[in-house]
Amino acid sequence: MAKYKNHILVCAGTGCRASESEAIAVNLKRSIDENNLENDVQVVRTGCFGFCEKGPVVKMVPDNTFYVQVTPDDAEDLVLEHLIKGRKVDRLLYVDPETKEQVSDSKHMDFYKKQIRIALRNCGFINPENIDEYIARDGYSALGTILDEMSPESAIKIIKDSGLRGRGGGGFPTGLKWEITRKSESDQKYVVCNADEGDPGAFMDRSILEGDPHSVLEAMAICGYCIGADSGLIYIRAEYPLAIKRLKVAINQAREYGLLGNDIFGSGFCFDVEIRYGAGAFVCGEETALIHSMEGLRGEPTVKPPFPSVSGYKGKPTNVNNVETFANIPAIFLKGADWFRQIGTEKSSGTKVFALAGKVNNVGLIEVPMGTTLREVIFDIGGGIKGGKKFKAVQTGGPSGGCLTEHHLDLPIDYDSLIASGSMMGSGGMIVMDEDDCMVSVAKFYLDFTVEESCGKCTPCRIGNKRLYELLEKITLGKGDEGDLTRLRNLGNVIKDTALCGLGQTSPNPVLSTMDNFPEEYEAHVKESKCPAGQCRALMQYVVSPKLCTGCTLCARVCPVDAISGDKKMPHFINTSICIKCGACMDKCKFGAISIQ
Amino acid sequence: MSKVKNLQDLKKMRDELKGKINLREKSDHPESMVQIKVSMATCGIASGARETMNYMIDELDSQAIDAVVTQTGCMGYCYAEPTIEVTMPGEKPLVFGNVNTKKASEIIEKYIKNGELVDGIIPDSYETIDGK
Ligand SMILES: Cc1cc2nc3c(=O)[nH]c(=O)nc-3n(C[C@H](O)[C@H](O)[C@H](O)COP(=O)(O)O)c2cc1C
Ligand code: SF4
Ligand code: SF4
Ligand code: SF4
Ligand code: FES
Ligand code: FES
């Protein structure tokens, strides 16, 4: 076996592949061969580094030099300069957004300093298509040890002791769920992995499946042993082709090694995994809808109880867990429940993966201990607000969650404090907003999503959310009145109380939380017909300042709807009832006489 | 037939495979191991830096000493090439000049393993090579 002196890790996640990381890997390999370094240097395609926005990412090992926005043409320089001459290629180094200095290695990047990687432990570290690399990282040892030495009950106890809670949004204690499913008596049970991931902007689960599929397979087998199931199903949306491909590769390798299939580790335990495809409906992430969809029925939720752990897939006891929940399991067995417990907070142990997005300098995938504050995430890891603007709000929990404000910045992120402050953990979307974002519009954006995704089975959600949306639209058009604010609130509460499933029960949250946290912004819209953030077009007015206007007539000539009148060399005037707010006049005026009010 | 028939099989496999990713494991915790930088500029390579580097990697590996060996650019000591910089965990870096394989062996045996100083230290107080 060649003993490599350098490994070049090339990100082969969806983000980086979209910007040609495969061509980089190919060019690197060619250049390495041309320079006779094939016995010294290995090119490894890994999963996501979480730094997708600055991708493609290439990391040099062992010196940890972190190159960003690399192009296939740069490959040769990386070999000739970095590997052969030992000189860093400065132009590809990451530049710290605050200090404007180049950061040479990942150990010194603020983005990584506060992160602890458990669920993402192998992402950006191993080649996900090579089971050997997973095994080298103690992969499948947890499963082997459990089958060799533990009863299902004692394995479940470890998960209970670890305090692990479901990462799919609800935060239900995982060990307890396993125990309940174990206790449900039946000839047949199922383990289901929920990889539907429907939150707009979320890609935590996709990255785990792309970067470390074996950790999920191993955990599903452990779960199968614990609850007494021999079949696992992964429900994944068809629009995740790379994750599906890597899963298939992983399943085949695991079968070939005898780590899935019959008589695993000579223990007599049998377990195999199948993939089921979803069409990408948000509601199909809800566990009962997901199960119906797998059964070939409409993806509609049904009332709980019965819970899936009692009667799930084909009416049999079914344990549904989220991808990230599963990814934590092997690590808990390898390092112990106490180790896991001391990370995070008392009631929320361990870490959480977030997809940090919006107006922050470093957007990407991060994993932080529970209890980390929003401030640390947004300002330390996220590098603060883009363009030096002012922080306004952060939305957690996607369409089910709420907006938190400046007052919440020092809030520790865990299941309970987020709920107490009117939002929720959700599956891990985190969208940061700045002073230019209008909160009424934000609420409208999420409602638009829910109206689109509602399955229509129950009236409060199907009709109620539509009415909520219409009220918001009316307000952003400047046609709202104060009564509309009361109606929004009342209707929102009714939907929450009466909707059938979690989608409807949480869909008013973005409205209610923005109303609670930004009441003055709603009032400005309805009382003064003003959008303080200057985002609602309908509430903007283009006006000519008679003092600055020279009467050059240029604006009148470009206005597509002839809204501007005035005599030559005389101040002009915009008829706001005709103006369509295209902005053309303002662009053209050489004297800065036209402004928005 | 399946490759892994029992836990022992898996453990054996894991131990054999560990070497494949060992370099990555080590680079994840550089602060806790011996860090060695070998100057690989033109003058360094001409005077045998590559042999020195290969020798150090092999020797440290066979003695199971946790170390990260990386190449770096010109350190500015062309008269004393090959030069290497050694940083023991928690200590200041030291630069050694004229490190052929014999010298490298001495550095490993005396300085790295026992903390004894050896001849050939370039005294100059300097900034670490890529001081970023
Ligand atoms: C509308 C809706 C969408 C959901 N989408 C997802 C999803 O995409 N992924 C997921 O794991 N859980 C989702 N859930 C939560 C699941 O119903 C279920 O609680 C979860 O998969 C259980 O796994 P956990 O305990 O490991 O979190 C959703 C719930 C609702 C109400
Ligand atoms: S709340 Fe909405 S998504 Fe859920 S069952 Fe009712 S209509 Fe369908
Ligand atoms: S372009 Fe400007 S200066 Fe000219 S008429 Fe219009 S507003 Fe007045
Ligand atoms: S904004 Fe457009 S429509 Fe309105 S006055 Fe200016 S050019 Fe005309
Ligand atoms: S896909 Fe490459 S860093 Fe995320
Ligand atoms: S809809 Fe926006 S503040 Fe306006």
GROMACS .gro file of C-alpha atoms in nm, chain A residues 73-386:
model
  314
   73ASP     CA    1  -0.779   2.558  -1.361
   74ASP     CA    2  -0.634   2.610  -1.014
   75ALA     CA    3  -0.560   2.240  -0.969
   76GLU     CA    4  -0.221   2.259  -1.134
   77ASP     CA    5  -0.109   2.545  -0.911
   78LEU     CA    6  -0.214   2.354  -0.602
   79VAL     CA    7   0.015   2.071  -0.706
   80LEU     CA    8   0.308   2.276  -0.832
   81GLU     CA    9   0.302   2.544  -0.565
   82HIS     CA   10   0.154   2.388  -0.255
   83LEU     CA   11   0.275   2.032  -0.286
   84ILE     CA   12   0.600   2.067  -0.469
   85LYS     CA   13   0.730   2.403  -0.357
   86GLY     CA   14   0.555   2.413  -0.023
   87ARG     CA   15   0.406   2.756  -0.089
   88LYS     CA   16   0.046   2.834  -0.012
   89VAL     CA   17  -0.158   2.959  -0.302
   90ASP     CA   18  -0.258   3.288  -0.145
   91ARG     CA   19  -0.527   3.384  -0.390
   92LEU     CA   20  -0.737   3.081  -0.293
   93LEU     CA   21  -0.716   3.122   0.082
   94TYR     CA   22  -1.025   3.219   0.279
   95VAL     CA   23  -1.040   3.587   0.375
   96ASP     CA   24  -1.181   3.664   0.717
   97PRO     CA   25  -1.479   3.894   0.658
   98GLU     CA   26  -1.398   4.107   0.959
   99THR     CA   27  -1.021   4.141   0.967
  100LYS     CA   28  -0.990   4.110   0.588
  101GLU     CA   29  -0.689   3.888   0.647
  102GLN     CA   30  -0.621   3.560   0.479
  103VAL     CA   31  -0.666   3.261   0.704
  104SER     CA   32  -0.434   2.982   0.611
  105ASP     CA   33  -0.583   2.683   0.784
  106SER     CA   34  -0.921   2.562   0.897
  107LYS     CA   35  -0.811   2.548   1.261
  108HIS     CA   36  -0.797   2.926   1.262
  109MET     CA   37  -1.129   2.994   1.096
  110ASP     CA   38  -1.394   3.141   1.324
  111PHE     CA   39  -1.646   2.940   1.127
  112TYR     CA   40  -1.508   2.615   1.270
  113LYS     CA   41  -1.380   2.724   1.612
  114LYS     CA   42  -1.704   2.697   1.806
  115GLN     CA   43  -1.832   2.390   1.629
  116ILE     CA   44  -1.838   2.041   1.773
  117ARG     CA   45  -1.901   1.776   1.516
  118ILE     CA   46  -2.082   1.460   1.618
  119ALA     CA   47  -2.351   1.404   1.356
  120LEU     CA   48  -2.117   1.557   1.097
  121ARG     CA   49  -1.807   1.383   1.236
  122ASN     CA   50  -1.724   1.213   0.909
  123CYS     CA   51  -1.854   1.476   0.667
  124GLY     CA   52  -1.563   1.639   0.490
  125PHE     CA   53  -1.333   1.377   0.641
  126ILE     CA   54  -1.393   1.045   0.474
  127ASN     CA   55  -1.483   0.931   0.128
  128PRO     CA   56  -1.851   0.844   0.170
  129GLU     CA   57  -1.839   0.593  -0.113
  130ASN     CA   58  -1.572   0.386   0.058
  131ILE     CA   59  -1.688   0.170   0.347
  132ASP     CA   60  -1.327   0.105   0.446
  133GLU     CA   61  -1.279   0.465   0.546
  134TYR     CA   62  -1.592   0.447   0.760
  135ILE     CA   63  -1.466   0.128   0.925
  136ALA     CA   64  -1.129   0.291   0.987
  137ARG     CA   65  -1.318   0.555   1.183
  138ASP     CA   66  -1.464   0.285   1.409
  139GLY     CA   67  -1.762   0.241   1.181
  140TYR     CA   68  -1.989  -0.055   1.256
  141SER     CA   69  -1.800  -0.120   1.582
  142ALA     CA   70  -2.094   0.010   1.781
  143LEU     CA   71  -2.327  -0.232   1.604
  144GLY     CA   72  -2.082  -0.519   1.644
  145THR     CA   73  -2.028  -0.454   2.012
  146ILE     CA   74  -2.399  -0.426   2.083
  147LEU     CA   75  -2.478  -0.749   1.900
  148ASP     CA   76  -2.192  -0.921   2.080
  149GLU     CA   77  -2.238  -0.792   2.429
  150MET     CA   78  -2.565  -0.619   2.493
  151SER     CA   79  -2.930  -0.699   2.531
  152PRO     CA   80  -3.173  -0.471   2.345
  153GLU     CA   81  -3.288  -0.336   2.681
  154SER     CA   82  -2.942  -0.233   2.792
  155ALA     CA   83  -2.871  -0.071   2.456
  156ILE     CA   84  -3.194   0.126   2.482
  157LYS     CA   85  -3.094   0.231   2.830
  158ILE     CA   86  -2.776   0.387   2.693
  159ILE     CA   87  -2.975   0.594   2.446
  160LYS     CA   88  -3.212   0.698   2.725
  161ASP     CA   89  -2.921   0.791   2.949
  162SER     CA   90  -2.762   0.996   2.675
  163GLY     CA   91  -3.064   1.226   2.673
  164LEU     CA   92  -3.076   1.222   2.292
  165ARG     CA   93  -3.391   1.387   2.157
  166GLY     CA   94  -3.529   1.370   1.805
  167ARG     CA   95  -3.359   1.609   1.564
  168GLY     CA   96  -3.650   1.611   1.318
  169GLY     CA   97  -3.816   1.897   1.499
  170GLY     CA   98  -4.029   1.767   1.783
  171GLY     CA   99  -3.749   1.679   2.021
  172PHE     CA  100  -3.913   1.360   2.149
  173PRO     CA  101  -3.673   1.150   2.362
  174THR     CA  102  -3.528   0.889   2.128
  175GLY     CA  103  -3.462   0.620   2.387
  176LEU     CA  104  -3.820   0.639   2.508
  177LYS     CA  105  -3.952   0.606   2.155
  178TRP     CA  106  -3.740   0.295   2.103
  179GLU     CA  107  -3.862   0.150   2.427
  180ILE     CA  108  -4.226   0.207   2.337
  181THR     CA  109  -4.176   0.047   1.997
  182ARG     CA  110  -3.994  -0.243   2.157
  183LYS     CA  111  -4.283  -0.300   2.392
  184SER     CA  112  -4.542  -0.301   2.114
  185GLU     CA  113  -4.595  -0.666   2.045
  186SER     CA  114  -4.604  -0.781   1.686
  187ASP     CA  115  -4.467  -1.041   1.446
  188GLN     CA  116  -4.318  -0.768   1.231
  189LYS     CA  117  -4.180  -0.421   1.306
  190TYR     CA  118  -4.010  -0.151   1.100
  191VAL     CA  119  -3.739   0.108   1.136
  192VAL     CA  120  -3.799   0.417   0.925
  193CYS     CA  121  -3.551   0.693   0.855
  194ASN     CA  122  -3.718   1.024   0.777
  195ALA     CA  123  -3.507   1.192   0.508
  196ASP     CA  124  -3.785   1.402   0.364
  197GLU     CA  125  -3.634   1.734   0.474
  198GLY     CA  126  -3.894   1.975   0.346
  199ASP     CA  127  -3.802   2.301   0.520
  200PRO     CA  128  -3.716   2.566   0.267
  201GLY     CA  129  -3.340   2.620   0.273
  202ALA     CA  130  -3.259   2.317   0.489
  203PHE     CA  131  -2.993   2.071   0.380
  204MET     CA  132  -2.867   1.915   0.703
  205ASP     CA  133  -3.000   1.568   0.636
  206ARG     CA  134  -2.897   1.571   0.274
  207SER     CA  135  -2.541   1.656   0.372
  208ILE     CA  136  -2.525   1.377   0.627
  209LEU     CA  137  -2.653   1.121   0.379
  210GLU     CA  138  -2.412   1.246   0.115
  211GLY     CA  139  -2.116   1.272   0.346
  212ASP     CA  140  -2.160   0.979   0.582
  213PRO     CA  141  -2.435   0.738   0.472
  214HIS     CA  142  -2.298   0.444   0.670
  215SER     CA  143  -2.354   0.615   1.004
  216VAL     CA  144  -2.727   0.621   0.928
  217LEU     CA  145  -2.732   0.259   0.811
  218GLU     CA  146  -2.542   0.144   1.119
  219ALA     CA  147  -2.778   0.333   1.349
  220MET     CA  148  -3.085   0.190   1.175
  221ALA     CA  149  -2.951  -0.161   1.229
  222ILE     CA  150  -2.888  -0.082   1.596
  223CYS     CA  151  -3.243   0.048   1.622
  224GLY     CA  152  -3.372  -0.268   1.453
  225TYR     CA  153  -3.195  -0.485   1.707
  226CYS     CA  154  -3.327  -0.275   1.994
  227ILE     CA  155  -3.691  -0.268   1.891
  228GLY     CA  156  -3.700  -0.613   1.731
  229ALA     CA  157  -3.725  -0.526   1.363
  230ASP     CA  158  -3.550  -0.680   1.064
  231SER     CA  159  -3.651  -0.421   0.803
  232GLY     CA  160  -3.545  -0.064   0.758
  233LEU     CA  161  -3.690   0.190   0.518
  234ILE     CA  162  -3.539   0.523   0.423
  235TYR     CA  163  -3.791   0.774   0.295
  236ILE     CA  164  -3.604   1.026   0.086
  237ARG     CA  165  -3.717   1.287  -0.161
  238ALA     CA  166  -3.640   1.209  -0.522
  239GLU     CA  167  -3.482   1.551  -0.568
  240TYR     CA  168  -3.179   1.437  -0.368
  241PRO     CA  169  -3.011   1.231  -0.644
  242LEU     CA  170  -2.659   1.242  -0.500
  243ALA     CA  171  -2.772   1.138  -0.153
  244ILE     CA  172  -2.970   0.853  -0.309
  245LYS     CA  173  -2.674   0.740  -0.512
  246ARG     CA  174  -2.440   0.741  -0.211
  247LEU     CA  175  -2.699   0.557  -0.002
  248LYS     CA  176  -2.728   0.289  -0.267
  249VAL     CA  177  -2.351   0.250  -0.284
  250ALA     CA  178  -2.336   0.230   0.094
  251ILE     CA  179  -2.615  -0.026   0.120
  252ASN     CA  180  -2.446  -0.247  -0.138
  253GLN     CA  181  -2.109  -0.224   0.033
  254ALA     CA  182  -2.259  -0.299   0.372
  255ARG     CA  183  -2.435  -0.604   0.229
  256GLU     CA  184  -2.117  -0.720   0.063
  257TYR     CA  185  -1.932  -0.696   0.394
  258GLY     CA  186  -2.211  -0.877   0.573
  259LEU     CA  187  -2.296  -0.574   0.783
  260LEU     CA  188  -2.649  -0.574   0.647
  261GLY     CA  189  -2.836  -0.891   0.564
  262ASN     CA  190  -2.857  -1.220   0.745
  263ASP     CA  191  -2.674  -1.323   1.059
  264ILE     CA  192  -2.486  -0.997   1.107
  265PHE     CA  193  -2.162  -1.044   1.307
  266GLY     CA  194  -2.255  -1.406   1.349
  267SER     CA  195  -2.517  -1.303   1.602
  268GLY     CA  196  -2.819  -1.440   1.425
  269PHE     CA  197  -2.959  -1.089   1.390
  270CYS     CA  198  -3.089  -1.004   1.042
  271PHE     CA  199  -3.151  -0.657   0.911
  272ASP     CA  200  -3.175  -0.496   0.570
  273VAL     CA  201  -3.255  -0.152   0.439
  274GLU     CA  202  -3.459  -0.033   0.143
  275ILE     CA  203  -3.499   0.311  -0.008
  276ARG     CA  204  -3.842   0.465  -0.069
  277TYR     CA  205  -3.884   0.779  -0.273
  278GLY     CA  206  -4.096   1.080  -0.192
  279ALA     CA  207  -4.214   1.341  -0.438
  280GLY     CA  208  -4.102   1.625  -0.219
  281ALA     CA  209  -4.414   1.741  -0.038
  282PHE     CA  210  -4.349   1.916   0.292
  283VAL     CA  211  -4.639   1.739   0.462
  284CYS     CA  212  -4.488   1.399   0.377
  285GLY     CA  213  -4.220   1.471   0.637
  286GLU     CA  214  -4.490   1.435   0.900
  287GLU     CA  215  -4.456   1.078   1.017
  288THR     CA  216  -4.811   0.954   0.960
  289ALA     CA  217  -4.827   1.113   0.614
  290LEU     CA  218  -4.484   0.967   0.539
  291ILE     CA  219  -4.602   0.620   0.631
  292HIS     CA  220  -4.915   0.653   0.416
  293SER     CA  221  -4.703   0.771   0.127
  294MET     CA  222  -4.481   0.464   0.164
  295GLU     CA  223  -4.788   0.246   0.166
  296GLY     CA  224  -4.883   0.388  -0.171
  297LEU     CA  225  -5.166   0.597  -0.030
  298ARG     CA  226  -5.207   0.974  -0.047
  299GLY     CA  227  -4.948   1.152   0.163
  300GLU     CA  228  -5.199   1.282   0.415
  301PRO     CA  229  -5.159   1.282   0.792
  302THR     CA  230  -5.396   1.096   1.018
  303VAL     CA  231  -5.487   1.164   1.378
  304LYS     CA  232  -5.248   1.040   1.647
  305PRO     CA  233  -5.294   0.821   1.845
  306PRO     CA  234  -5.234   0.559   1.732
  307PHE     CA  235  -4.870   0.658   1.713
  308PRO     CA  236  -4.649   0.486   1.457
  309SER     CA  237  -4.467   0.312   1.741
  310VAL     CA  238  -4.790   0.122   1.800
  311SER     CA  239  -4.942   0.108   1.455
  312GLY     CA  240  -4.735   0.240   1.167
  313TYR     CA  241  -4.623   0.104   0.832
  314LYS     CA  242  -4.874  -0.161   0.719
  315GLY     CA  243  -5.031  -0.132   1.062
  316LYS     CA  244  -4.717  -0.266   1.232
  317PRO     CA  245  -4.516  -0.096   1.507
  318THR     CA  246  -4.278   0.146   1.335
  319ASN     CA  247  -4.000   0.353   1.479
  320VAL     CA  248  -3.955   0.677   1.283
  321ASN     CA  249  -3.643   0.882   1.341
  322ASN     CA  250  -3.479   1.166   1.159
  323VAL     CA  251  -3.149   1.130   0.970
  324GLU     CA  252  -2.954   1.346   1.213
  325THR     CA  253  -3.097   1.161   1.512
  326PHE     CA  254  -2.964   0.838   1.364
  327ALA     CA  255  -2.626   0.989   1.281
  328ASN     CA  256  -2.569   1.059   1.651
  329ILE     CA  257  -2.635   0.702   1.762
  330PRO     CA  258  -2.309   0.521   1.673
  331ALA     CA  259  -2.108   0.801   1.836
  332ILE     CA  260  -2.310   0.767   2.156
  333PHE     CA  261  -2.232   0.395   2.179
  334LEU     CA  262  -1.866   0.445   2.097
  335LYS     CA  263  -1.806   0.722   2.347
  336GLY     CA  264  -2.073   0.659   2.605
  337ALA     CA  265  -2.391   0.820   2.727
  338ASP     CA  266  -2.206   1.033   2.983
  339TRP     CA  267  -1.981   1.179   2.720
  340PHE     CA  268  -2.286   1.280   2.515
  341ARG     CA  269  -2.468   1.417   2.815
  342GLN     CA  270  -2.192   1.652   2.912
  343ILE     CA  271  -2.218   1.822   2.573
  344GLY     CA  272  -2.507   2.061   2.545
  345THR     CA  273  -2.753   2.150   2.818
  346GLU     CA  274  -2.930   1.964   3.093
  347LYS     CA  275  -3.250   1.897   2.900
  348SER     CA  276  -3.106   1.910   2.548
  349SER     CA  277  -2.790   1.710   2.533
  350GLY     CA  278  -2.549   1.686   2.242
  351THR     CA  279  -2.530   1.912   1.941
  352LYS     CA  280  -2.756   2.038   1.666
  353VAL     CA  281  -2.681   2.088   1.300
  354PHE     CA  282  -2.810   2.411   1.147
  355ALA     CA  283  -2.825   2.540   0.795
  356LEU     CA  284  -2.727   2.900   0.854
  357ALA     CA  285  -2.855   3.126   0.578
  358GLY     CA  286  -2.968   3.476   0.499
  359LYS     CA  287  -2.780   3.797   0.563
  360VAL     CA  288  -2.474   3.662   0.743
  361ASN     CA  289  -2.120   3.664   0.613
  362ASN     CA  290  -2.058   3.292   0.646
  363VAL     CA  291  -2.358   3.092   0.540
  364GLY     CA  292  -2.333   2.717   0.560
  365LEU     CA  293  -2.385   2.403   0.754
  366ILE     CA  294  -2.277   2.414   1.116
  367GLU     CA  295  -2.296   2.187   1.418
  368VAL     CA  296  -2.288   2.345   1.761
  369PRO     CA  297  -2.343   2.221   2.115
  370MET     CA  298  -2.697   2.279   2.240
  371GLY     CA  299  -2.698   2.585   2.459
  372THR     CA  300  -2.479   2.788   2.225
  373THR     CA  301  -2.633   3.133   2.201
  374LEU     CA  302  -2.784   3.281   1.888
  375ARG     CA  303  -2.525   3.558   1.917
  376GLU     CA  304  -2.238   3.311   1.898
  377VAL     CA  305  -2.391   3.142   1.598
  378ILE     CA  306  -2.471   3.459   1.408
  379PHE     CA  307  -2.176   3.678   1.500
  380ASP     CA  308  -1.891   3.437   1.573
  381ILE     CA  309  -1.954   3.144   1.345
  382GLY     CA  310  -2.164   3.338   1.096
  383GLY     CA  311  -1.917   3.626   1.097
  384GLY     CA  312  -2.186   3.890   1.154
  385ILE     CA  313  -2.426   4.061   0.921
  386LYS     CA  314  -2.336   4.111   0.557
   0.00000   0.00000   0.00000
